JSON list of C-alpha atoms and ligand atoms in Angstrom, two decimals:
[
{"chain": "A", "resi": 1, "resn": "MET", "atom": "CA", "xyz": [-19.44, -16.75, -25.26]},
{"chain": "A", "resi": 2, "resn": "PRO", "atom": "CA", "xyz": [-16.51, -14.83, -27.36]},
{"chain": "A", "resi": 3, "resn": "GLU", "atom": "CA", "xyz": [-17.47, -14.14, -31.26]},
{"chain": "A", "resi": 4, "resn": "THR", "atom": "CA", "xyz": [-15.94, -16.74, -33.11]},
{"chain": "A", "resi": 5, "resn": "GLU", "atom": "CA", "xyz": [-13.88, -14.84, -36.34]},
{"chain": "A", "resi": 6, "resn": "THR", "atom": "CA", "xyz": [-12.77, -16.74, -39.55]},
{"chain": "A", "resi": 7, "resn": "THR", "atom": "CA", "xyz": [-9.14, -16.01, -40.01]},
{"chain": "A", "resi": 8, "resn": "TYR", "atom": "CA", "xyz": [-7.36, -15.89, -43.18]},
{"chain": "A", "resi": 9, "resn": "GLN", "atom": "CA", "xyz": [-4.03, -16.61, -44.26]},
{"chain": "A", "resi": 10, "resn": "LEU", "atom": "CA", "xyz": [-3.46, -13.85, -46.10]},
{"chain": "A", "resi": 11, "resn": "PRO", "atom": "CA", "xyz": [-1.90, -13.74, -49.78]},
{"chain": "A", "resi": 12, "resn": "ARG", "atom": "CA", "xyz": [1.72, -13.47, -50.42]},
{"chain": "A", "resi": 13, "resn": "ILE", "atom": "CA", "xyz": [3.89, -13.23, -52.82]},
{"chain": "A", "resi": 14, "resn": "GLY", "atom": "CA", "xyz": [4.18, -16.74, -54.85]},
{"chain": "A", "resi": 15, "resn": "SER", "atom": "CA", "xyz": [0.60, -18.31, -52.82]},
{"chain": "A", "resi": 16, "resn": "PRO", "atom": "CA", "xyz": [-2.21, -18.85, -54.42]},
{"chain": "A", "resi": 17, "resn": "ALA", "atom": "CA", "xyz": [-4.91, -15.80, -54.91]},
{"chain": "A", "resi": 18, "resn": "PRO", "atom": "CA", "xyz": [-7.97, -16.24, -52.10]},
{"chain": "A", "resi": 19, "resn": "ALA", "atom": "CA", "xyz": [-10.98, -16.96, -53.70]},
{"chain": "A", "resi": 20, "resn": "PHE", "atom": "CA", "xyz": [-14.06, -15.22, -53.97]},
{"chain": "A", "resi": 21, "resn": "THR", "atom": "CA", "xyz": [-16.91, -14.60, -55.65]},
{"chain": "A", "resi": 22, "resn": "ALA", "atom": "CA", "xyz": [-18.90, -10.67, -54.97]},
{"chain": "A", "resi": 23, "resn": "THR", "atom": "CA", "xyz": [-20.78, -8.02, -56.55]},
{"chain": "A", "resi": 24, "resn": "SER", "atom": "CA", "xyz": [-19.39, -5.59, -58.97]},
{"chain": "A", "resi": 25, "resn": "THR", "atom": "CA", "xyz": [-20.71, -3.13, -61.60]},
{"chain": "A", "resi": 26, "resn": "HIS", "atom": "CA", "xyz": [-20.58, -5.41, -64.23]},
{"chain": "A", "resi": 27, "resn": "GLY", "atom": "CA", "xyz": [-22.67, -7.76, -62.22]},
{"chain": "A", "resi": 28, "resn": "LYS", "atom": "CA", "xyz": [-21.52, -10.56, -59.95]},
{"chain": "A", "resi": 29, "resn": "ILE", "atom": "CA", "xyz": [-17.61, -11.69, -60.54]},
{"chain": "A", "resi": 30, "resn": "SER", "atom": "CA", "xyz": [-15.54, -14.11, -58.99]},
{"chain": "A", "resi": 31, "resn": "LEU", "atom": "CA", "xyz": [-11.57, -15.65, -59.30]},
{"chain": "A", "resi": 32, "resn": "GLU", "atom": "CA", "xyz": [-13.11, -18.20, -61.28]},
{"chain": "A", "resi": 33, "resn": "ASP", "atom": "CA", "xyz": [-14.30, -15.08, -64.05]},
{"chain": "A", "resi": 34, "resn": "TYR", "atom": "CA", "xyz": [-10.52, -14.82, -64.25]},
{"chain": "A", "resi": 35, "resn": "LYS", "atom": "CA", "xyz": [-9.04, -18.75, -64.86]},
{"chain": "A", "resi": 36, "resn": "ASP", "atom": "CA", "xyz": [-6.47, -17.94, -67.61]},
{"chain": "A", "resi": 37, "resn": "LYS", "atom": "CA", "xyz": [-5.60, -14.88, -67.24]},
{"chain": "A", "resi": 38, "resn": "TRP", "atom": "CA", "xyz": [-3.43, -12.03, -65.82]},
{"chain": "A", "resi": 39, "resn": "PHE", "atom": "CA", "xyz": [-4.89, -9.30, -63.52]},
{"chain": "A", "resi": 40, "resn": "ILE", "atom": "CA", "xyz": [-4.80, -6.36, -60.88]},
{"chain": "A", "resi": 41, "resn": "LEU", "atom": "CA", "xyz": [-7.00, -6.41, -58.20]},
{"chain": "A", "resi": 42, "resn": "PHE", "atom": "CA", "xyz": [-6.75, -3.25, -56.09]},
{"chain": "A", "resi": 43, "resn": "SER", "atom": "CA", "xyz": [-8.72, -1.12, -53.38]},
{"chain": "A", "resi": 44, "resn": "HIS", "atom": "CA", "xyz": [-9.23, 2.32, -52.92]},
{"chain": "A", "resi": 45, "resn": "PRO", "atom": "CA", "xyz": [-10.76, 4.11, -49.44]},
{"chain": "A", "resi": 46, "resn": "ALA", "atom": "CA", "xyz": [-13.52, 5.43, -50.74]},
{"chain": "A", "resi": 47, "resn": "ASP", "atom": "CA", "xyz": [-15.85, 6.74, -53.53]},
{"chain": "A", "resi": 48, "resn": "PHE", "atom": "CA", "xyz": [-16.28, 11.02, -53.90]},
{"chain": "A", "resi": 49, "resn": "THR", "atom": "CA", "xyz": [-13.06, 11.31, -52.45]},
{"chain": "A", "resi": 50, "resn": "PRO", "atom": "CA", "xyz": [-10.46, 13.25, -53.88]},
{"chain": "A", "resi": 51, "resn": "VAL", "atom": "CA", "xyz": [-7.35, 11.06, -54.42]},
{"chain": "A", "resi": 52, "resn": "CYS", "atom": "CA", "xyz": [-9.76, 7.99, -55.17]},
{"chain": "A", "resi": 53, "resn": "THR", "atom": "CA", "xyz": [-11.23, 10.27, -58.17]},
{"chain": "A", "resi": 54, "resn": "THR", "atom": "CA", "xyz": [-7.82, 10.91, -59.35]},
{"chain": "A", "resi": 55, "resn": "GLU", "atom": "CA", "xyz": [-6.57, 7.45, -59.19]},
{"chain": "A", "resi": 56, "resn": "PHE", "atom": "CA", "xyz": [-9.63, 6.08, -61.01]},
{"chain": "A", "resi": 57, "resn": "VAL", "atom": "CA", "xyz": [-9.01, 8.41, -64.06]},
{"chain": "A", "resi": 58, "resn": "ALA", "atom": "CA", "xyz": [-5.14, 7.22, -63.91]},
{"chain": "A", "resi": 59, "resn": "PHE", "atom": "CA", "xyz": [-5.88, 3.78, -63.71]},
{"chain": "A", "resi": 60, "resn": "GLN", "atom": "CA", "xyz": [-8.53, 4.35, -66.82]},
{"chain": "A", "resi": 61, "resn": "GLU", "atom": "CA", "xyz": [-5.98, 5.81, -68.69]},
{"chain": "A", "resi": 62, "resn": "VAL", "atom": "CA", "xyz": [-3.65, 2.64, -68.68]},
{"chain": "A", "resi": 63, "resn": "TYR", "atom": "CA", "xyz": [-6.50, 0.21, -68.49]},
{"chain": "A", "resi": 64, "resn": "PRO", "atom": "CA", "xyz": [-6.01, -0.04, -72.18]},
{"chain": "A", "resi": 65, "resn": "GLU", "atom": "CA", "xyz": [-2.08, -0.75, -72.29]},
{"chain": "A", "resi": 66, "resn": "LEU", "atom": "CA", "xyz": [-2.90, -2.82, -69.60]},
{"chain": "A", "resi": 67, "resn": "ARG", "atom": "CA", "xyz": [-4.58, -5.09, -71.56]},
{"chain": "A", "resi": 68, "resn": "ASP", "atom": "CA", "xyz": [-2.70, -4.67, -74.10]},
{"chain": "A", "resi": 69, "resn": "TYR", "atom": "CA", "xyz": [-0.69, -6.89, -71.89]},
{"chain": "A", "resi": 70, "resn": "GLY", "atom": "CA", "xyz": [-3.70, -9.54, -71.02]},
{"chain": "A", "resi": 71, "resn": "VAL", "atom": "CA", "xyz": [-3.74, -8.29, -68.08]},
{"chain": "A", "resi": 72, "resn": "GLU", "atom": "CA", "xyz": [-7.66, -7.16, -66.38]},
{"chain": "A", "resi": 73, "resn": "LEU", "atom": "CA", "xyz": [-8.50, -4.94, -63.78]},
{"chain": "A", "resi": 74, "resn": "ILE", "atom": "CA", "xyz": [-10.93, -4.47, -61.23]},
{"chain": "A", "resi": 75, "resn": "GLY", "atom": "CA", "xyz": [-11.40, -2.12, -58.41]},
{"chain": "A", "resi": 76, "resn": "LEU", "atom": "CA", "xyz": [-12.99, -2.51, -54.99]},
{"chain": "A", "resi": 77, "resn": "SER", "atom": "CA", "xyz": [-13.83, -0.16, -52.29]},
{"chain": "A", "resi": 78, "resn": "VAL", "atom": "CA", "xyz": [-16.55, -1.35, -49.38]},
{"chain": "A", "resi": 79, "resn": "ASP", "atom": "CA", "xyz": [-19.01, 1.02, -50.80]},
{"chain": "A", "resi": 80, "resn": "SER", "atom": "CA", "xyz": [-22.30, 0.03, -52.66]},
{"chain": "A", "resi": 81, "resn": "VAL", "atom": "CA", "xyz": [-22.53, -0.46, -56.26]},
{"chain": "A", "resi": 82, "resn": "SER", "atom": "CA", "xyz": [-24.93, 2.32, -56.33]},
{"chain": "A", "resi": 83, "resn": "SER", "atom": "CA", "xyz": [-22.59, 4.80, -54.79]},
{"chain": "A", "resi": 84, "resn": "HIS", "atom": "CA", "xyz": [-19.91, 3.04, -57.28]},
{"chain": "A", "resi": 85, "resn": "LEU", "atom": "CA", "xyz": [-22.14, 3.76, -60.37]},
{"chain": "A", "resi": 86, "resn": "ALA", "atom": "CA", "xyz": [-23.20, 7.09, -59.30]},
{"chain": "A", "resi": 87, "resn": "TRP", "atom": "CA", "xyz": [-19.15, 8.04, -58.82]},
{"chain": "A", "resi": 88, "resn": "ILE", "atom": "CA", "xyz": [-17.93, 6.47, -62.30]},
{"chain": "A", "resi": 89, "resn": "ARG", "atom": "CA", "xyz": [-21.32, 8.53, -64.14]},
{"chain": "A", "resi": 90, "resn": "ASN", "atom": "CA", "xyz": [-19.92, 11.45, -62.03]},
{"chain": "A", "resi": 91, "resn": "ILE", "atom": "CA", "xyz": [-15.70, 10.70, -63.42]},
{"chain": "A", "resi": 92, "resn": "GLU", "atom": "CA", "xyz": [-17.20, 10.22, -66.96]},
{"chain": "A", "resi": 93, "resn": "LYS", "atom": "CA", "xyz": [-19.03, 13.84, -66.31]},
{"chain": "A", "resi": 94, "resn": "ASN", "atom": "CA", "xyz": [-15.90, 15.42, -65.09]},
{"chain": "A", "resi": 95, "resn": "PHE", "atom": "CA", "xyz": [-12.91, 14.27, -66.64]},
{"chain": "A", "resi": 96, "resn": "ASN", "atom": "CA", "xyz": [-15.17, 12.23, -69.91]},
{"chain": "A", "resi": 97, "resn": "LYS", "atom": "CA", "xyz": [-13.39, 9.41, -69.09]},
{"chain": "A", "resi": 98, "resn": "GLU", "atom": "CA", "xyz": [-15.48, 6.42, -69.05]},
{"chain": "A", "resi": 99, "resn": "ILE", "atom": "CA", "xyz": [-14.56, 3.57, -66.12]},
{"chain": "A", "resi": 100, "resn": "GLU", "atom": "CA", "xyz": [-14.26, 0.72, -68.46]},
{"chain": "A", "resi": 101, "resn": "PHE", "atom": "CA", "xyz": [-13.03, -2.26, -65.50]},
{"chain": "A", "resi": 102, "resn": "PRO", "atom": "CA", "xyz": [-15.56, -3.88, -63.28]},
{"chain": "A", "resi": 103, "resn": "VAL", "atom": "CA", "xyz": [-15.60, -2.86, -59.49]},
{"chain": "A", "resi": 104, "resn": "ILE", "atom": "CA", "xyz": [-16.68, -4.68, -56.57]},
{"chain": "A", "resi": 105, "resn": "ALA", "atom": "CA", "xyz": [-19.39, -3.40, -53.77]},
{"chain": "A", "resi": 106, "resn": "ASP", "atom": "CA", "xyz": [-17.26, -5.44, -50.91]},
{"chain": "A", "resi": 107, "resn": "LEU", "atom": "CA", "xyz": [-20.53, -3.72, -48.74]},
{"chain": "A", "resi": 108, "resn": "ASP", "atom": "CA", "xyz": [-19.58, -6.86, -46.12]},
{"chain": "A", "resi": 109, "resn": "ARG", "atom": "CA", "xyz": [-15.78, -6.77, -46.64]},
{"chain": "A", "resi": 110, "resn": "GLU", "atom": "CA", "xyz": [-15.52, -10.33, -47.34]},
{"chain": "A", "resi": 111, "resn": "VAL", "atom": "CA", "xyz": [-12.79, -9.48, -50.51]},
{"chain": "A", "resi": 112, "resn": "ALA", "atom": "CA", "xyz": [-11.35, -6.98, -48.45]},
{"chain": "A", "resi": 113, "resn": "THR", "atom": "CA", "xyz": [-10.69, -9.99, -45.32]},
{"chain": "A", "resi": 114, "resn": "LYS", "atom": "CA", "xyz": [-9.47, -11.98, -47.48]},
{"chain": "A", "resi": 115, "resn": "TYR", "atom": "CA", "xyz": [-6.68, -10.25, -48.98]},
{"chain": "A", "resi": 116, "resn": "GLY", "atom": "CA", "xyz": [-6.04, -7.75, -46.58]},
{"chain": "A", "resi": 117, "resn": "MET", "atom": "CA", "xyz": [-7.07, -4.98, -47.68]},
{"chain": "A", "resi": 118, "resn": "ILE", "atom": "CA", "xyz": [-7.65, -3.09, -44.30]},
{"chain": "A", "resi": 119, "resn": "MET", "atom": "CA", "xyz": [-5.16, -1.39, -42.30]},
{"chain": "A", "resi": 120, "resn": "PRO", "atom": "CA", "xyz": [-6.79, -1.33, -39.11]},
{"chain": "A", "resi": 121, "resn": "GLY", "atom": "CA", "xyz": [-4.10, 0.88, -37.79]},
{"chain": "A", "resi": 122, "resn": "GLU", "atom": "CA", "xyz": [-4.89, 4.04, -40.20]},
{"chain": "A", "resi": 123, "resn": "SER", "atom": "CA", "xyz": [-8.52, 3.17, -40.93]},
{"chain": "A", "resi": 124, "resn": "GLN", "atom": "CA", "xyz": [-11.26, 0.39, -39.51]},
{"chain": "A", "resi": 125, "resn": "THR", "atom": "CA", "xyz": [-13.46, 1.29, -42.14]},
{"chain": "A", "resi": 126, "resn": "GLU", "atom": "CA", "xyz": [-11.90, 2.13, -45.29]},
{"chain": "A", "resi": 127, "resn": "THR", "atom": "CA", "xyz": [-9.68, -0.12, -47.63]},
{"chain": "A", "resi": 128, "resn": "SER", "atom": "CA", "xyz": [-6.19, 0.83, -47.89]},
{"chain": "A", "resi": 129, "resn": "ARG", "atom": "CA", "xyz": [-4.60, 1.22, -51.40]},
{"chain": "A", "resi": 130, "resn": "ALA", "atom": "CA", "xyz": [-3.94, -1.92, -52.22]},
{"chain": "A", "resi": 131, "resn": "VAL", "atom": "CA", "xyz": [-2.50, -4.27, -55.69]},
{"chain": "A", "resi": 132, "resn": "PHE", "atom": "CA", "xyz": [-2.21, -7.49, -56.28]},
{"chain": "A", "resi": 133, "resn": "VAL", "atom": "CA", "xyz": [-1.46, -8.38, -59.66]},
{"chain": "A", "resi": 134, "resn": "VAL", "atom": "CA", "xyz": [-2.29, -12.09, -60.32]},
{"chain": "A", "resi": 135, "resn": "ASP", "atom": "CA", "xyz": [-1.23, -14.06, -62.55]},
{"chain": "A", "resi": 136, "resn": "ASP", "atom": "CA", "xyz": [-2.83, -17.01, -65.28]},
{"chain": "A", "resi": 137, "resn": "LYS", "atom": "CA", "xyz": [-1.88, -19.48, -62.86]},
{"chain": "A", "resi": 138, "resn": "GLN", "atom": "CA", "xyz": [-4.12, -17.45, -60.47]},
{"chain": "A", "resi": 139, "resn": "VAL", "atom": "CA", "xyz": [-0.57, -16.90, -58.13]},
{"chain": "A", "resi": 140, "resn": "VAL", "atom": "CA", "xyz": [-0.39, -13.73, -57.03]},
{"chain": "A", "resi": 141, "resn": "ARG", "atom": "CA", "xyz": [2.78, -11.67, -58.15]},
{"chain": "A", "resi": 142, "resn": "SER", "atom": "CA", "xyz": [3.26, -8.92, -56.22]},
{"chain": "A", "resi": 143, "resn": "ILE", "atom": "CA", "xyz": [1.19, -6.94, -53.58]},
{"chain": "A", "resi": 144, "resn": "ILE", "atom": "CA", "xyz": [1.86, -3.06, -53.28]},
{"chain": "A", "resi": 145, "resn": "TYR", "atom": "CA", "xyz": [0.22, -1.07, -50.32]},
{"chain": "A", "resi": 146, "resn": "TYR", "atom": "CA", "xyz": [0.17, 3.06, -50.72]},
{"chain": "A", "resi": 147, "resn": "PRO", "atom": "CA", "xyz": [-1.93, 4.46, -47.78]},
{"chain": "A", "resi": 148, "resn": "LEU", "atom": "CA", "xyz": [-4.98, 6.39, -47.76]},
{"chain": "A", "resi": 149, "resn": "THR", "atom": "CA", "xyz": [-3.56, 9.90, -48.77]},
{"chain": "A", "resi": 150, "resn": "THR", "atom": "CA", "xyz": [-0.79, 8.80, -51.47]},
{"chain": "A", "resi": 151, "resn": "GLY", "atom": "CA", "xyz": [-1.84, 8.36, -54.86]},
{"chain": "A", "resi": 152, "resn": "ARG", "atom": "CA", "xyz": [-0.82, 5.10, -56.78]},
{"chain": "A", "resi": 153, "resn": "ASN", "atom": "CA", "xyz": [1.92, 5.36, -59.50]},
{"chain": "A", "resi": 154, "resn": "MET", "atom": "CA", "xyz": [0.24, 4.03, -62.50]},
{"chain": "A", "resi": 155, "resn": "LYS", "atom": "CA", "xyz": [3.90, 3.56, -64.61]},
{"chain": "A", "resi": 156, "resn": "GLU", "atom": "CA", "xyz": [5.51, 1.97, -61.93]},
{"chain": "A", "resi": 157, "resn": "ILE", "atom": "CA", "xyz": [2.27, -0.43, -61.81]},
{"chain": "A", "resi": 158, "resn": "LEU", "atom": "CA", "xyz": [2.55, -0.67, -66.33]},
{"chain": "A", "resi": 159, "resn": "ARG", "atom": "CA", "xyz": [5.95, -1.63, -65.25]},
{"chain": "A", "resi": 160, "resn": "LEU", "atom": "CA", "xyz": [5.74, -4.02, -62.65]},
{"chain": "A", "resi": 161, "resn": "VAL", "atom": "CA", "xyz": [3.38, -5.95, -64.95]},
{"chain": "A", "resi": 162, "resn": "LYS", "atom": "CA", "xyz": [5.59, -5.70, -67.95]},
{"chain": "A", "resi": 163, "resn": "ALA", "atom": "CA", "xyz": [8.49, -6.79, -65.67]},
{"chain": "A", "resi": 164, "resn": "LEU", "atom": "CA", "xyz": [6.82, -9.61, -64.56]},
{"chain": "A", "resi": 165, "resn": "LYS", "atom": "CA", "xyz": [5.77, -11.03, -67.89]},
{"chain": "A", "resi": 166, "resn": "THR", "atom": "CA", "xyz": [8.96, -10.29, -69.56]},
{"chain": "A", "resi": 167, "resn": "THR", "atom": "CA", "xyz": [11.06, -12.73, -66.70]},
{"chain": "A", "resi": 168, "resn": "ASP", "atom": "CA", "xyz": [8.36, -15.02, -67.33]},
{"chain": "A", "resi": 169, "resn": "ASP", "atom": "CA", "xyz": [8.22, -14.86, -70.63]},
{"chain": "A", "resi": 170, "resn": "LYS", "atom": "CA", "xyz": [12.99, -15.07, -70.80]},
{"chain": "A", "resi": 171, "resn": "GLY", "atom": "CA", "xyz": [13.06, -16.02, -67.93]},
{"chain": "A", "resi": 172, "resn": "VAL", "atom": "CA", "xyz": [15.64, -13.46, -66.50]},
{"chain": "A", "resi": 173, "resn": "PRO", "atom": "CA", "xyz": [15.40, -10.88, -63.69]},
{"chain": "A", "resi": 174, "resn": "THR", "atom": "CA", "xyz": [15.00, -6.56, -64.27]},
{"chain": "A", "resi": 175, "resn": "PRO", "atom": "CA", "xyz": [17.17, -4.62, -62.75]},
{"chain": "A", "resi": 176, "resn": "ALA", "atom": "CA", "xyz": [15.90, -1.16, -60.78]},
{"chain": "A", "resi": 177, "resn": "ASN", "atom": "CA", "xyz": [14.22, 1.10, -62.64]},
{"chain": "A", "resi": 178, "resn": "TRP", "atom": "CA", "xyz": [14.25, -1.48, -65.87]},
{"chain": "A", "resi": 179, "resn": "GLU", "atom": "CA", "xyz": [11.81, -0.39, -68.67]},
{"chain": "A", "resi": 180, "resn": "PRO", "atom": "CA", "xyz": [11.64, -2.27, -71.98]},
{"chain": "A", "resi": 181, "resn": "GLY", "atom": "CA", "xyz": [13.99, -1.83, -74.64]},
{"chain": "A", "resi": 182, "resn": "ASP", "atom": "CA", "xyz": [17.36, -2.21, -71.40]},
{"chain": "A", "resi": 183, "resn": "LYS", "atom": "CA", "xyz": [19.24, -4.24, -70.93]},
{"chain": "A", "resi": 184, "resn": "VAL", "atom": "CA", "xyz": [18.38, -6.96, -68.14]},
{"chain": "A", "resi": 185, "resn": "LEU", "atom": "CA", "xyz": [20.17, -9.34, -65.80]},
{"chain": "A", "resi": 186, "resn": "VAL", "atom": "CA", "xyz": [21.64, -12.70, -65.37]},
{"chain": "A", "resi": 187, "resn": "SER", "atom": "CA", "xyz": [20.74, -14.79, -62.52]},
{"chain": "A", "resi": 188, "resn": "PRO", "atom": "CA", "xyz": [23.66, -15.33, -60.87]},
{"chain": "A", "resi": 189, "resn": "PRO", "atom": "CA", "xyz": [26.19, -18.63, -61.06]},
{"chain": "A", "resi": 190, "resn": "LYS", "atom": "CA", "xyz": [25.58, -21.79, -58.58]},
{"chain": "A", "resi": 191, "resn": "THR", "atom": "CA", "xyz": [29.08, -23.42, -59.53]},
{"chain": "A", "resi": 192, "resn": "VAL", "atom": "CA", "xyz": [32.54, -22.48, -60.01]},
{"chain": "A", "resi": 193, "resn": "LYS", "atom": "CA", "xyz": [31.98, -24.21, -63.39]},
{"chain": "A", "resi": 194, "resn": "ALA", "atom": "CA", "xyz": [28.63, -21.39, -64.31]},
{"chain": "A", "resi": 195, "resn": "MET", "atom": "CA", "xyz": [30.87, -18.79, -62.80]},
{"chain": "A", "resi": 196, "resn": "ASN", "atom": "CA", "xyz": [34.28, -19.09, -65.03]},
{"chain": "A", "resi": 197, "resn": "GLU", "atom": "CA", "xyz": [32.12, -19.77, -68.07]},
{"chain": "A", "resi": 198, "resn": "ARG", "atom": "CA", "xyz": [30.82, -15.82, -67.22]},
{"chain": "A", "resi": 199, "resn": "GLU", "atom": "CA", "xyz": [34.56, -14.24, -68.61]},
{"chain": "A", "resi": 200, "resn": "MET", "atom": "CA", "xyz": [34.07, -16.55, -71.91]},
{"chain": "A", "resi": 201, "resn": "ASP", "atom": "CA", "xyz": [30.72, -15.18, -72.80]},
{"chain": "A", "resi": 202, "resn": "PRO", "atom": "CA", "xyz": [31.02, -12.02, -75.16]},
{"chain": "A", "resi": 203, "resn": "ASN", "atom": "CA", "xyz": [26.77, -11.17, -74.83]},
{"chain": "A", "resi": 204, "resn": "LEU", "atom": "CA", "xyz": [27.68, -10.67, -70.92]},
{"chain": "A", "resi": 205, "resn": "GLU", "atom": "CA", "xyz": [29.06, -6.98, -69.72]},
{"chain": "A", "resi": 206, "resn": "CYS", "atom": "CA", "xyz": [29.69, -7.95, -66.19]},
{"chain": "A", "resi": 207, "resn": "ILE", "atom": "CA", "xyz": [31.01, -5.85, -63.25]},
{"chain": "A", "resi": 208, "resn": "ASP", "atom": "CA", "xyz": [31.72, -8.76, -60.91]},
{"chain": "A", "resi": 209, "resn": "TRP", "atom": "CA", "xyz": [31.03, -12.87, -61.08]},
{"chain": "A", "resi": 210, "resn": "TYR", "atom": "CA", "xyz": [28.04, -12.10, -59.59]},
{"chain": "A", "resi": 211, "resn": "LEU", "atom": "CA", "xyz": [26.41, -9.41, -61.56]},
{"chain": "A", "resi": 212, "resn": "CYS", "atom": "CA", "xyz": [26.17, -9.35, -65.24]},
{"chain": "A", "resi": 213, "resn": "GLN", "atom": "CA", "xyz": [23.60, -7.72, -67.70]},
{"chain": "A", "resi": 214, "resn": "LYS", "atom": "CA", "xyz": [22.77, -8.50, -71.25]},
{"chain": "A", "resi": 215, "resn": "GLU", "atom": "CA", "xyz": [21.18, -7.66, -73.99]},
{"chain": "A", "resi": 216, "resn": "LEU", "atom": "CA", "xyz": [17.58, -8.89, -74.35]},
{"chain": "A", "resi": 217, "resn": "ARG", "atom": "CA", "xyz": [16.88, -10.74, -77.80]},
{"chain": "A", "resi": 218, "resn": "GLU", "atom": "CA", "xyz": [14.11, -11.40, -78.72]},
{"chain": "B", "resi": 301, "resn": "LIG", "atom": "C1", "xyz": [-8.75, 10.38, -50.95]},
{"chain": "B", "resi": 301, "resn": "LIG", "atom": "O1", "xyz": [-9.46, 9.57, -51.53]},
{"chain": "B", "resi": 301, "resn": "LIG", "atom": "O2", "xyz": [-8.78, 11.50, -51.03]},
{"chain": "B", "resi": 301, "resn": "LIG", "atom": "C2", "xyz": [-9.02, 10.26, -49.43]},
{"chain": "B", "resi": 301, "resn": "LIG", "atom": "C3", "xyz": [-9.62, 8.63, -48.99]},
{"chain": "B", "resi": 301, "resn": "LIG", "atom": "C4", "xyz": [-9.99, 8.70, -48.09]},
{"chain": "B", "resi": 301, "resn": "LIG", "atom": "C5", "xyz": [-9.12, 8.99, -47.43]},
{"chain": "B", "resi": 301, "resn": "LIG", "atom": "C6", "xyz": [-7.88, 9.85, -47.37]},
{"chain": "B", "resi": 301, "resn": "LIG", "atom": "C7", "xyz": [-8.30, 10.87, -48.55]}
]
C-alpha cells in the first residue's frame, strides 16, 4: 500500500495564512497569538552557517523599525531549539546583538511544509530563504523566496512593509523603488468620465491617461 501523504494548499498572496502551532525559542507559539497583528515569518536553511548568521544579525537590526511599524518577526528552520539557543548565544557573543524575535524549531517540518518553504530541487532537507508578510487579518500579503546562497535585503523587506501599509492606509499603489515621502501612483481610471476628469485634476501629474502620480498628503 502506498504511504498516504497530506497535501497542503500552499499559501498565495491574498489567501489565509496557514494555521500553525510550533515550538520556538520563546516557547510554544501559534498563528492565533498573532491575531490582529502584522507579522513576517521567515525561514533560513540552517543554524551556524555563514549567510544565515549575517541575515540574523541584519533581521535583528531592522526588528525595532519593523516593530515601530507594528510588524512582528518570527524565524524558522528545521533545527532544534537547543541548536537555535546555542546559535543565538553565539551571535550575541560575536556580534553583540541579542536576537529578540522567536525562532521556530520545525524539526518535523510541519510549518515548512504548510508554507512551502522547502524547495526539493535545491535541498530536500533545508528550508529555503522564504519570507511571508501576513497582515492583521491573517491574510498573506507578500511572499519572497531567495536561494540558499543569497542573503536577503532587509531594506527591501522594510520598504515592502511600508508600501503595503501605505496602500492599506491611503488606498494608493506605489511605484518602483518607492520610499516613504516619494510620490504615489493613482489607480487607472475605469470609465471615460474618470479618464477625462484626470486631465482637470490639479493635484495629479499625468504622463498618460493611465499613469498619474501625486504627492501623498497626510
Ligand atoms: C549559509 O547560510 O551560508 C548557507 C546555508 C545553506 C546552504 C548554503 C549556504
